[in-house]
Short mmCIF file of N, CA and C in Angstrom, two decimals:
data_model
loop_
_atom_site.label_atom_id
_atom_site.label_comp_id
_atom_site.label_asym_id
_atom_site.label_seq_id
_atom_site.Cartn_x
_atom_site.Cartn_y
_atom_site.Cartn_z
N MET A 1 103.29 0.36 -42.79
CA MET A 1 103.43 -0.73 -44.07
C MET A 1 102.56 -0.37 -45.05
N HIS A 2 101.18 -0.40 -43.53
CA HIS A 2 99.85 -0.03 -44.44
C HIS A 2 99.69 1.32 -45.19
N ALA A 3 100.63 2.51 -44.87
CA ALA A 3 100.34 3.48 -45.29
C ALA A 3 101.68 3.81 -46.81
N SER A 4 102.88 2.62 -46.90
CA SER A 4 103.37 2.25 -48.21
C SER A 4 102.24 2.02 -49.33
N LEU A 5 101.86 1.19 -48.69
CA LEU A 5 101.66 0.95 -50.09
C LEU A 5 100.01 0.67 -50.97
N ILE A 6 99.67 2.35 -50.08
CA ILE A 6 98.43 3.08 -50.65
C ILE A 6 99.59 4.32 -51.37
N LEU A 7 100.35 4.84 -50.64
CA LEU A 7 101.44 5.56 -51.09
C LEU A 7 102.67 4.63 -53.10
N MET A 8 102.63 4.40 -52.21
CA MET A 8 103.13 3.19 -53.23
C MET A 8 101.55 2.91 -55.07
N PHE A 9 100.36 2.51 -54.53
CA PHE A 9 99.85 2.73 -55.64
C PHE A 9 98.94 4.29 -55.65
N VAL A 10 99.31 5.12 -55.53
CA VAL A 10 99.17 6.28 -55.75
C VAL A 10 100.61 6.83 -56.75
N GLY A 11 102.26 6.87 -56.27
CA GLY A 11 103.40 6.46 -57.43
C GLY A 11 102.85 6.04 -58.35
N TRP A 12 102.46 4.75 -58.47
CA TRP A 12 102.33 3.60 -60.00
C TRP A 12 100.63 4.65 -60.92
N ILE A 13 99.66 5.23 -60.20
CA ILE A 13 99.55 5.57 -61.14
C ILE A 13 99.27 6.52 -61.29
N VAL A 14 100.22 7.46 -61.06
CA VAL A 14 100.91 8.78 -61.29
C VAL A 14 101.66 8.93 -62.36
N LEU A 15 102.56 8.22 -62.17
CA LEU A 15 103.60 7.56 -62.63
C LEU A 15 103.07 6.95 -64.07
N GLY A 16 102.31 6.08 -64.06
CA GLY A 16 101.71 5.98 -65.55
C GLY A 16 101.72 6.47 -67.01
N PRO A 17 101.12 7.75 -66.47
CA PRO A 17 99.80 7.79 -65.75
C PRO A 17 98.80 6.84 -66.50
N ALA A 18 97.54 6.49 -65.13
CA ALA A 18 96.85 5.30 -65.40
C ALA A 18 95.28 5.93 -66.26
N PRO A 19 94.67 5.89 -67.29
CA PRO A 19 94.52 6.57 -67.98
C PRO A 19 92.52 6.95 -68.39
N PHE A 20 92.90 6.85 -66.61
CA PHE A 20 91.58 8.03 -66.22
C PHE A 20 92.47 9.27 -65.86
N LEU A 21 94.42 9.05 -65.71
CA LEU A 21 94.42 10.91 -65.55
C LEU A 21 95.11 10.96 -65.79
N SER A 22 95.12 10.62 -67.53
CA SER A 22 96.21 10.74 -68.54
C SER A 22 95.70 12.15 -69.08
N SER A 23 94.66 12.67 -69.02
CA SER A 23 94.29 14.15 -69.71
C SER A 23 95.10 14.72 -68.67
N LEU A 24 95.12 14.78 -67.41
CA LEU A 24 95.37 15.42 -66.37
C LEU A 24 96.74 15.98 -66.43
N PHE A 25 98.18 14.88 -67.47
CA PHE A 25 99.18 15.17 -67.33
C PHE A 25 99.49 15.62 -69.15
N ASP A 26 98.45 15.12 -69.97
CA ASP A 26 99.06 15.30 -71.43
C ASP A 26 99.85 16.66 -72.23
N SER A 27 100.49 17.67 -71.27
CA SER A 27 101.49 18.08 -72.54
C SER A 27 103.10 17.74 -71.60
N VAL A 28 103.55 18.70 -72.36
CA VAL A 28 105.84 18.46 -72.19
C VAL A 28 105.51 18.66 -70.64
N ALA A 29 105.03 19.65 -70.04
CA ALA A 29 105.19 19.50 -68.65
C ALA A 29 104.46 18.96 -67.47
N GLY A 30 103.20 18.11 -68.07
CA GLY A 30 102.83 17.25 -67.06
C GLY A 30 103.41 15.80 -67.19
N ALA A 31 103.57 15.64 -68.37
CA ALA A 31 104.52 14.76 -68.77
C ALA A 31 105.95 14.89 -67.99
N TRP A 32 106.26 15.38 -68.03
CA TRP A 32 107.42 15.73 -66.74
C TRP A 32 106.70 15.85 -64.99
N ILE A 33 106.52 16.69 -65.33
CA ILE A 33 105.23 16.27 -63.91
C ILE A 33 104.97 15.35 -62.79
N SER A 34 104.59 14.30 -64.04
CA SER A 34 103.78 12.41 -64.03
C SER A 34 104.97 12.43 -63.63
N GLN A 35 106.00 11.88 -64.45
CA GLN A 35 107.58 10.95 -63.37
C GLN A 35 107.39 11.19 -62.76
N ILE A 36 108.50 12.63 -62.70
CA ILE A 36 108.23 13.54 -61.26
C ILE A 36 108.00 12.89 -59.55
N VAL A 37 106.42 13.16 -60.01
CA VAL A 37 106.23 12.87 -58.34
C VAL A 37 105.79 11.39 -58.41
N GLY A 38 105.46 11.35 -59.27
CA GLY A 38 105.69 8.84 -59.77
C GLY A 38 106.46 8.81 -58.30
N LEU A 39 107.57 8.59 -59.27
CA LEU A 39 108.55 8.27 -58.50
C LEU A 39 109.09 8.35 -57.60
N LEU A 40 108.76 9.59 -56.97
CA LEU A 40 109.31 10.49 -55.26
C LEU A 40 108.35 10.30 -55.21
N VAL A 41 107.17 9.78 -55.05
CA VAL A 41 106.22 9.08 -53.99
C VAL A 41 106.26 7.75 -54.41
N LEU A 42 106.65 7.03 -55.06
CA LEU A 42 107.14 5.68 -54.87
C LEU A 42 108.32 5.53 -54.17
N GLY A 43 109.48 6.64 -54.39
CA GLY A 43 110.64 6.69 -53.88
C GLY A 43 110.23 6.44 -51.96
N THR A 44 109.93 7.15 -51.35
CA THR A 44 108.79 7.42 -50.53
C THR A 44 108.66 6.11 -49.56
N ALA A 45 107.37 6.25 -50.73
CA ALA A 45 106.70 4.51 -50.08
C ALA A 45 107.91 3.33 -50.08
N VAL A 46 108.88 2.46 -50.99
CA VAL A 46 109.64 2.46 -50.81
C VAL A 46 110.35 1.98 -49.13
N GLY A 47 110.67 3.53 -49.11
CA GLY A 47 111.31 3.55 -48.14
C GLY A 47 110.87 3.50 -46.50
N LEU A 48 109.12 3.53 -46.70
CA LEU A 48 108.87 3.39 -46.12
C LEU A 48 107.88 1.84 -45.16
N ALA A 49 108.50 1.41 -46.20
CA ALA A 49 108.34 -0.05 -46.11
C ALA A 49 109.63 -0.89 -45.36
N THR A 50 110.72 -0.74 -46.28
CA THR A 50 111.74 -1.18 -45.87
C THR A 50 113.35 -1.53 -44.87
N ILE A 51 112.51 -0.09 -44.33
CA ILE A 51 112.76 0.63 -43.04
C ILE A 51 111.97 -1.44 -42.11
N PRO A 52 110.91 -1.02 -42.15
CA PRO A 52 110.04 -1.55 -40.57
C PRO A 52 109.82 -3.04 -40.92
N ALA A 53 110.53 -3.82 -42.01
CA ALA A 53 110.40 -4.64 -42.97
C ALA A 53 111.81 -5.28 -42.80
N TYR A 54 112.62 -4.54 -42.91
CA TYR A 54 114.10 -5.33 -42.21
C TYR A 54 114.03 -5.61 -40.70
N GLY A 55 113.50 -4.30 -39.81
CA GLY A 55 113.54 -4.67 -38.20
C GLY A 55 112.27 -5.90 -37.81
N VAL A 56 111.86 -5.69 -38.29
CA VAL A 56 110.72 -7.61 -38.20
C VAL A 56 111.51 -8.65 -38.27
N MET A 57 112.23 -8.26 -39.74
CA MET A 57 112.65 -9.97 -40.03
C MET A 57 114.80 -9.71 -38.63
N LEU A 58 114.41 -9.01 -38.43
CA LEU A 58 115.74 -8.70 -37.45
C LEU A 58 115.46 -9.07 -36.24
N ALA A 59 114.09 -8.99 -36.02
CA ALA A 59 113.26 -9.08 -34.80
C ALA A 59 112.53 -11.13 -34.76
N GLN A 60 112.36 -11.54 -35.88
CA GLN A 60 111.87 -12.88 -35.83
C GLN A 60 113.04 -13.59 -35.90
N ILE A 61 114.07 -13.58 -36.46
CA ILE A 61 115.25 -14.37 -36.46
C ILE A 61 116.29 -13.86 -35.26
N GLU A 62 116.63 -12.39 -34.31
CA GLU A 62 116.17 -12.76 -32.67
C GLU A 62 115.83 -14.35 -31.83
N ILE A 63 114.06 -14.05 -32.73
CA ILE A 63 113.02 -14.38 -31.60
C ILE A 63 113.71 -16.54 -31.76
N ARG A 64 113.97 -16.61 -33.41
CA ARG A 64 114.24 -18.52 -33.14
C ARG A 64 115.22 -18.67 -32.70
N LEU A 65 116.34 -18.15 -33.01
CA LEU A 65 118.02 -18.38 -32.36
C LEU A 65 118.69 -17.42 -31.80
N PRO A 66 117.62 -17.68 -30.53
CA PRO A 66 118.67 -16.98 -29.63
C PRO A 66 120.09 -17.31 -29.01
N ASP A 67 119.91 -18.60 -29.57
CA ASP A 67 121.81 -18.95 -29.20
C ASP A 67 122.38 -18.39 -30.37
N HIS A 68 122.23 -17.32 -31.57
CA HIS A 68 123.48 -17.40 -31.80
C HIS A 68 123.78 -16.15 -31.50
N PRO A 69 125.05 -15.45 -31.49
CA PRO A 69 125.26 -14.10 -31.58
C PRO A 69 124.71 -13.01 -32.39
N SER A 70 124.72 -11.88 -31.92
CA SER A 70 123.25 -10.87 -32.49
C SER A 70 124.25 -10.68 -33.35
N GLN A 71 125.19 -10.53 -34.15
CA GLN A 71 126.34 -10.00 -34.83
C GLN A 71 125.01 -10.96 -35.76
N THR A 72 125.55 -12.50 -35.77
CA THR A 72 125.57 -13.33 -37.16
C THR A 72 123.96 -13.32 -37.44
N ARG A 73 123.87 -12.87 -36.46
CA ARG A 73 121.63 -12.42 -36.55
C ARG A 73 121.37 -11.72 -37.12
N SER A 74 122.40 -10.58 -36.87
CA SER A 74 121.91 -8.92 -37.65
C SER A 74 122.34 -9.61 -39.98
N ASP A 75 123.75 -10.46 -39.52
CA ASP A 75 124.76 -10.35 -40.48
C ASP A 75 123.04 -11.39 -41.29
N MET A 76 122.28 -12.55 -40.84
CA MET A 76 121.34 -13.11 -42.00
C MET A 76 120.37 -12.48 -42.01
N ALA A 77 119.80 -11.12 -41.42
CA ALA A 77 118.47 -10.17 -41.86
C ALA A 77 119.42 -9.74 -43.09
N SER A 78 120.54 -8.95 -42.57
CA SER A 78 120.49 -8.63 -43.93
C SER A 78 121.13 -9.52 -45.17
N ALA A 79 121.85 -10.67 -45.31
CA ALA A 79 121.91 -10.91 -46.12
C ALA A 79 120.58 -11.97 -46.83
N ILE A 80 119.54 -12.11 -46.15
CA ILE A 80 118.35 -12.57 -46.41
C ILE A 80 117.79 -11.06 -47.05
N PHE A 81 117.56 -10.07 -46.52
CA PHE A 81 116.73 -9.01 -46.86
C PHE A 81 117.70 -8.94 -48.00
N ASN A 82 118.51 -8.11 -48.43
CA ASN A 82 119.56 -7.49 -49.63
C ASN A 82 119.35 -9.45 -50.71
N ALA A 83 118.41 -10.28 -50.44
CA ALA A 83 119.26 -10.78 -51.43
C ALA A 83 117.44 -11.33 -52.29
N VAL A 84 116.57 -11.54 -51.63
CA VAL A 84 114.92 -10.56 -51.91
C VAL A 84 115.02 -9.82 -52.37
N GLN A 85 115.58 -8.37 -52.50
CA GLN A 85 114.97 -7.51 -52.66
C GLN A 85 116.31 -7.24 -54.62
N SER A 86 117.16 -8.25 -53.91
CA SER A 86 117.95 -8.83 -55.51
C SER A 86 117.38 -9.24 -56.70
N LEU A 87 116.50 -10.52 -55.65
CA LEU A 87 115.83 -11.22 -56.34
C LEU A 87 114.36 -10.25 -57.52
N GLY A 88 113.48 -8.98 -56.31
CA GLY A 88 112.77 -8.84 -56.94
C GLY A 88 113.50 -7.51 -57.58
N GLU A 89 114.74 -6.68 -57.83
CA GLU A 89 115.01 -5.94 -58.66
C GLU A 89 115.36 -6.58 -60.19
N GLY A 90 115.68 -8.28 -60.60
CA GLY A 90 116.38 -8.65 -61.39
C GLY A 90 114.60 -9.06 -62.43
N LEU A 91 113.99 -9.92 -61.62
CA LEU A 91 112.24 -9.88 -61.58
C LEU A 91 111.29 -8.64 -62.28
N GLY A 92 111.45 -8.19 -61.72
CA GLY A 92 111.41 -6.53 -61.61
C GLY A 92 110.57 -6.39 -63.70
N PRO A 93 111.87 -6.06 -64.15
CA PRO A 93 111.33 -5.86 -65.46
C PRO A 93 111.23 -6.50 -65.88
N VAL A 94 110.84 -7.69 -65.82
CA VAL A 94 111.41 -8.73 -67.16
C VAL A 94 109.06 -9.12 -66.61
N LEU A 95 109.09 -9.20 -65.37
CA LEU A 95 107.12 -9.22 -65.16
C LEU A 95 107.03 -8.05 -65.66
N GLY A 96 107.36 -6.77 -65.54
CA GLY A 96 107.07 -5.28 -65.82
C GLY A 96 106.83 -5.86 -67.48
N GLY A 97 107.62 -6.19 -68.80
CA GLY A 97 107.95 -6.06 -69.72
C GLY A 97 106.18 -6.98 -69.96
N ALA A 98 106.73 -8.88 -69.45
CA ALA A 98 105.37 -8.99 -69.56
C ALA A 98 104.07 -8.47 -69.40
N PHE A 99 103.53 -7.34 -68.82
CA PHE A 99 102.28 -6.95 -68.38
C PHE A 99 102.47 -6.04 -69.51
N THR A 100 103.28 -4.97 -69.41
CA THR A 100 102.57 -4.46 -70.59
C THR A 100 102.97 -4.57 -71.83
N ALA A 101 103.05 -5.93 -72.15
CA ALA A 101 102.53 -6.30 -73.38
C ALA A 101 101.14 -6.44 -73.78
N ALA A 102 101.19 -7.95 -72.32
CA ALA A 102 99.44 -8.09 -72.24
C ALA A 102 98.63 -7.06 -72.43
N LEU A 103 98.76 -6.06 -72.13
CA LEU A 103 98.09 -4.80 -71.12
C LEU A 103 97.12 -4.36 -72.28
N PRO A 104 96.18 -4.24 -72.90
CA PRO A 104 95.94 -3.39 -74.01
C PRO A 104 96.66 -2.73 -73.33
N SER A 105 96.54 -1.20 -74.60
CA SER A 105 97.63 -0.22 -75.34
C SER A 105 96.26 0.96 -75.30
N THR A 106 97.32 1.86 -74.92
CA THR A 106 96.81 3.44 -74.76
C THR A 106 97.66 4.39 -74.87
N LYS A 107 97.38 5.78 -76.19
CA LYS A 107 98.22 6.62 -76.08
C LYS A 107 99.07 6.99 -74.89
N ALA A 108 100.15 7.36 -74.84
CA ALA A 108 100.97 7.46 -74.44
C ALA A 108 100.32 8.95 -74.09
N VAL A 109 101.06 9.67 -72.99
CA VAL A 109 101.11 10.64 -72.41
C VAL A 109 102.09 11.39 -73.53
N ASN A 110 101.40 12.60 -74.11
CA ASN A 110 102.40 14.29 -74.35
C ASN A 110 102.79 13.63 -76.05
N CYS A 111 102.28 12.70 -76.95
CA CYS A 111 102.96 11.67 -77.83
C CYS A 111 101.85 12.29 -78.94
N SER A 112 102.51 12.65 -80.03
CA SER A 112 101.83 12.95 -80.98
C SER A 112 101.36 11.65 -82.41
N ASP A 113 102.50 11.19 -82.63
CA ASP A 113 102.92 10.33 -83.08
C ASP A 113 102.29 8.59 -82.61
N ASP A 114 102.41 7.43 -84.00
CA ASP A 114 101.55 6.45 -83.41
C ASP A 114 102.27 6.05 -82.14
N CYS A 115 102.31 6.00 -80.44
CA CYS A 115 103.15 5.90 -79.50
C CYS A 115 102.16 5.32 -78.45
N HIS A 116 101.74 3.79 -79.02
CA HIS A 116 100.60 2.97 -77.79
C HIS A 116 101.62 2.13 -77.10
N SER A 117 101.21 1.97 -75.27
CA SER A 117 102.31 1.52 -74.50
C SER A 117 101.08 0.99 -73.85
N GLY A 118 101.16 -0.89 -73.02
CA GLY A 118 100.43 -0.91 -72.30
C GLY A 118 100.71 -0.25 -70.76
N PHE A 119 101.87 0.94 -70.35
CA PHE A 119 102.15 1.27 -69.67
C PHE A 119 101.68 1.12 -68.79
N PRO A 120 100.55 2.38 -69.78
CA PRO A 120 99.64 3.29 -68.02
C PRO A 120 98.55 1.95 -67.09
N TYR A 121 99.01 0.73 -68.54
CA TYR A 121 97.55 0.17 -67.29
C TYR A 121 98.06 -0.50 -66.84
N GLY A 122 99.32 -1.27 -66.86
CA GLY A 122 100.97 -2.10 -66.04
C GLY A 122 100.57 -0.95 -64.86
N THR A 123 101.16 0.09 -64.50
CA THR A 123 101.46 0.11 -63.62
C THR A 123 99.89 0.55 -62.88
N LEU A 124 98.72 0.98 -63.29
CA LEU A 124 97.40 0.93 -62.69
C LEU A 124 97.03 -0.89 -61.53
N VAL A 125 97.43 -2.33 -63.12
CA VAL A 125 97.48 -2.97 -62.08
C VAL A 125 97.76 -3.62 -61.40
N PHE A 126 99.49 -2.83 -61.34
CA PHE A 126 100.23 -3.38 -60.44
C PHE A 126 100.06 -2.68 -59.17
N GLY A 127 99.53 -0.98 -58.86
CA GLY A 127 99.32 -0.43 -58.12
C GLY A 127 97.83 -0.77 -57.30
N GLY A 128 96.62 -2.17 -58.34
CA GLY A 128 96.13 -1.94 -57.85
C GLY A 128 96.08 -3.60 -56.91
N VAL A 129 96.62 -4.51 -57.64
CA VAL A 129 97.08 -5.18 -56.78
C VAL A 129 97.88 -5.23 -55.31
N LEU A 130 98.66 -3.05 -54.87
CA LEU A 130 98.98 -3.59 -54.57
C LEU A 130 98.61 -2.79 -53.02
N LEU A 131 97.79 -1.96 -53.61
CA LEU A 131 96.02 -1.69 -52.71
C LEU A 131 95.41 -2.52 -52.33
N ALA A 132 94.73 -3.78 -52.93
CA ALA A 132 94.62 -5.14 -52.90
C ALA A 132 95.46 -5.22 -51.51
N TYR A 133 96.58 -5.99 -51.97
CA TYR A 133 97.19 -6.86 -50.45
C TYR A 133 97.32 -5.21 -49.48
N SER A 134 96.80 -4.22 -49.44
CA SER A 134 97.10 -3.42 -48.37
C SER A 134 95.71 -4.10 -47.21
N VAL A 135 94.63 -4.33 -47.80
CA VAL A 135 93.45 -5.08 -46.71
C VAL A 135 93.84 -5.97 -46.08
N PRO A 136 94.25 -7.04 -45.99
CA PRO A 136 95.24 -8.11 -45.51
C PRO A 136 96.02 -8.27 -44.85
N LEU A 137 96.91 -6.73 -45.18
CA LEU A 137 97.61 -6.21 -43.87
C LEU A 137 97.33 -6.05 -43.27
N TRP A 138 96.99 -4.52 -43.21
CA TRP A 138 96.00 -3.97 -42.34
C TRP A 138 94.57 -4.23 -41.19
N CYS A 139 94.82 -6.09 -41.47
CA CYS A 139 93.45 -6.56 -41.02
C CYS A 139 95.04 -7.87 -40.25
N VAL A 140 95.81 -8.16 -40.24
CA VAL A 140 96.97 -8.40 -40.08
C VAL A 140 97.40 -6.99 -38.56
N LEU A 141 97.86 -6.43 -38.60
CA LEU A 141 98.45 -5.41 -38.46
C LEU A 141 97.75 -4.47 -37.65
N SER A 142 96.24 -4.53 -37.54
CA SER A 142 95.35 -3.65 -36.18
C SER A 142 94.94 -4.29 -35.78
N ARG A 143 95.53 -6.29 -35.59
CA ARG A 143 94.26 -6.99 -34.46
C ARG A 143 94.87 -6.52 -32.80
N PRO A 144 93.93 -6.49 -32.63
CA PRO A 144 94.58 -6.57 -31.06
C PRO A 144 95.95 -7.08 -30.24
N ARG A 145 96.67 -6.84 -29.34
CA ARG A 145 97.73 -7.13 -29.03
C ARG A 145 97.57 -7.99 -28.65
N SER A 146 96.53 -8.85 -27.35
CA SER A 146 96.31 -10.26 -27.56
C SER A 146 96.07 -11.04 -27.85
N ALA A 147 96.39 -10.45 -29.51
CA ALA A 147 96.44 -11.74 -30.74
C ALA A 147 98.20 -11.83 -30.76
N GLU A 148 98.63 -10.85 -30.97
CA GLU A 148 99.94 -10.73 -30.72
C GLU A 148 100.64 -11.48 -30.12
N SER A 149 100.32 -11.67 -28.68
CA SER A 149 101.02 -11.43 -27.36
C SER A 149 100.97 -13.89 -27.18
N ARG A 150 99.90 -13.38 -28.15
CA ARG A 150 99.55 -15.40 -28.23
C ARG A 150 100.43 -16.45 -29.04
N LEU A 151 100.76 -15.11 -29.96
CA LEU A 151 101.74 -16.03 -31.09
C LEU A 151 102.83 -15.92 -29.91
N THR A 152 103.87 -15.47 -29.71
CA THR A 152 105.17 -15.42 -29.32
C THR A 152 105.14 -15.25 -27.29
N GLU A 153 103.95 -16.35 -26.59
CA GLU A 153 104.36 -16.48 -25.56
C GLU A 153 105.48 -17.59 -25.18
N SER A 154 106.51 -18.27 -25.93
CA SER A 154 107.76 -18.50 -25.42
C SER A 154 108.07 -17.69 -25.40
N LYS A 155 108.41 -16.58 -26.02
CA LYS A 155 109.56 -15.65 -25.99
C LYS A 155 108.84 -13.85 -26.41
N PRO A 156 108.87 -13.34 -25.02
CA PRO A 156 108.44 -11.04 -26.36
C PRO A 156 110.00 -11.11 -27.58
N VAL A 157 108.56 -10.70 -28.21
CA VAL A 157 109.21 -9.79 -29.49
C VAL A 157 110.41 -8.72 -28.87
N PRO A 158 111.86 -8.34 -29.27
CA PRO A 158 112.68 -7.49 -28.18
C PRO A 158 111.99 -6.14 -29.23
N ASP A 159 112.33 -4.65 -28.82
CA ASP A 159 111.84 -3.81 -29.16
C ASP A 159 113.43 -4.01 -29.69
N PHE A 160 112.92 -3.43 -30.80
CA PHE A 160 114.35 -2.60 -32.43
C PHE A 160 114.84 -2.26 -31.68
N GLU A 161 114.10 -0.54 -31.32
CA GLU A 161 114.73 0.01 -30.17
C GLU A 161 116.33 -0.50 -29.85
N ASP A 162 116.10 -0.87 -29.06
CA ASP A 162 116.79 -1.67 -27.68
C ASP A 162 117.42 -2.25 -28.57
N SER A 163 117.93 -2.89 -29.25
CA SER A 163 117.93 -3.35 -29.76
C SER A 163 119.56 -3.38 -30.94
N ILE A 164 118.76 -1.63 -31.12
CA ILE A 164 120.23 -1.27 -31.44
C ILE A 164 120.90 -1.15 -30.57
N SER A 165 120.80 -0.63 -29.47
CA SER A 165 121.23 -0.21 -28.09
C SER A 165 122.37 -1.52 -27.78
N GLN A 166 121.55 -2.34 -27.53
CA GLN A 166 122.54 -3.16 -27.38
C GLN A 166 123.92 -3.23 -28.10
N HIS A 167 123.24 -3.94 -29.81
CA HIS A 167 124.18 -3.14 -30.55
C HIS A 167 125.54 -2.44 -30.68
N ILE A 168 124.61 -1.62 -30.78
CA ILE A 168 125.38 -0.39 -30.53
C ILE A 168 127.05 -0.08 -28.82
N GLU A 169 125.97 -1.17 -27.95
CA GLU A 169 126.81 -0.69 -26.18
C GLU A 169 127.57 -2.05 -26.38
N GLU A 170 127.88 -3.57 -27.50
CA GLU A 170 128.06 -4.56 -27.60
C GLU A 170 129.38 -4.50 -28.29
N TYR A 171 129.31 -3.31 -29.38
CA TYR A 171 130.05 -3.56 -30.53
C TYR A 171 130.92 -2.26 -30.20
N ASP A 172 130.58 -0.86 -29.46
CA ASP A 172 130.95 -0.03 -29.18
C ASP A 172 131.46 1.44 -30.14
N CYS A 173 130.30 1.06 -31.17
CA CYS A 173 130.87 2.04 -32.14
C CYS A 173 130.75 3.02 -32.03
N LEU A 174 130.68 3.73 -31.13
CA LEU A 174 130.55 4.78 -31.67
C LEU A 174 131.64 6.05 -30.54
N SER A 175 131.97 4.93 -29.77
CA SER A 175 133.04 5.60 -29.11
C SER A 175 134.45 5.87 -30.20
N PRO A 176 134.77 6.86 -30.21
CA PRO A 176 135.82 7.83 -30.75
C PRO A 176 136.97 6.30 -30.76
N VAL A 177 137.45 6.13 -31.39
CA VAL A 177 138.96 5.50 -31.15
C VAL A 177 139.91 5.96 -31.37
N SER A 178 141.22 5.80 -29.66
CA SER A 178 141.95 6.88 -29.74
C SER A 178 143.34 6.29 -31.00
N PRO A 179 144.10 6.17 -31.29
CA PRO A 179 145.36 6.25 -31.75
C PRO A 179 146.06 4.96 -31.57
N GLY A 180 146.66 4.67 -32.09
CA GLY A 180 147.68 3.51 -31.87
C GLY A 180 146.62 2.02 -30.65
N SER A 181 144.88 2.75 -31.01
CA SER A 181 144.29 0.92 -30.80
C SER A 181 144.25 0.82 -32.10
N SER A 182 143.44 -0.70 -31.24
CA SER A 182 142.41 -1.47 -32.28
C SER A 182 140.54 -0.58 -32.58
N SER A 183 140.56 -1.42 -33.86
CA SER A 183 139.06 -0.52 -33.91
C SER A 183 138.77 -1.85 -33.70
N MET A 184 138.98 -2.99 -33.43
CA MET A 184 138.36 -4.58 -33.30
C MET A 184 137.92 -4.71 -32.42
N ASN A 185 136.90 -5.05 -31.51
CA ASN A 185 137.24 -6.18 -29.80
C ASN A 185 137.28 -7.38 -30.28
#
């Protein structure tokens, strides 16, 4: 997750591009490269962050609700994950527009007219927030194992791969369904 935050910072400052990088991208080809590389890096970074986040959410629900059926716990993790992601996708453009309007304007890359925007500074500020967040995250994630085990002494954190294997065995979702048989258990 730490690496994904650093990659997000890189993606945002290239996407803007940040004012100190604008001379690198001030051409038609440069503007396209800025957009393509920035979005590619951001998409990769988001994928690197969301996959472990869902696994952690599922593991925490399994610890806190051990008496619930595993499908219910998985459904809860999925519902929370999707609800929060959707909320962020709704708030993001609103907050991004407010940041863009409130921050200083600079000339957009490859623009010959009066096209000033706060977007380059907005992406720099947002990337900086992500980079700043990576520092305490690194401190939390890099602490010794013994400290982590003290937090979960009552029940150990299940291994995510074991959890997936258990779901596959429990629901037998990889076995072929023979004609005439029901796929529901």
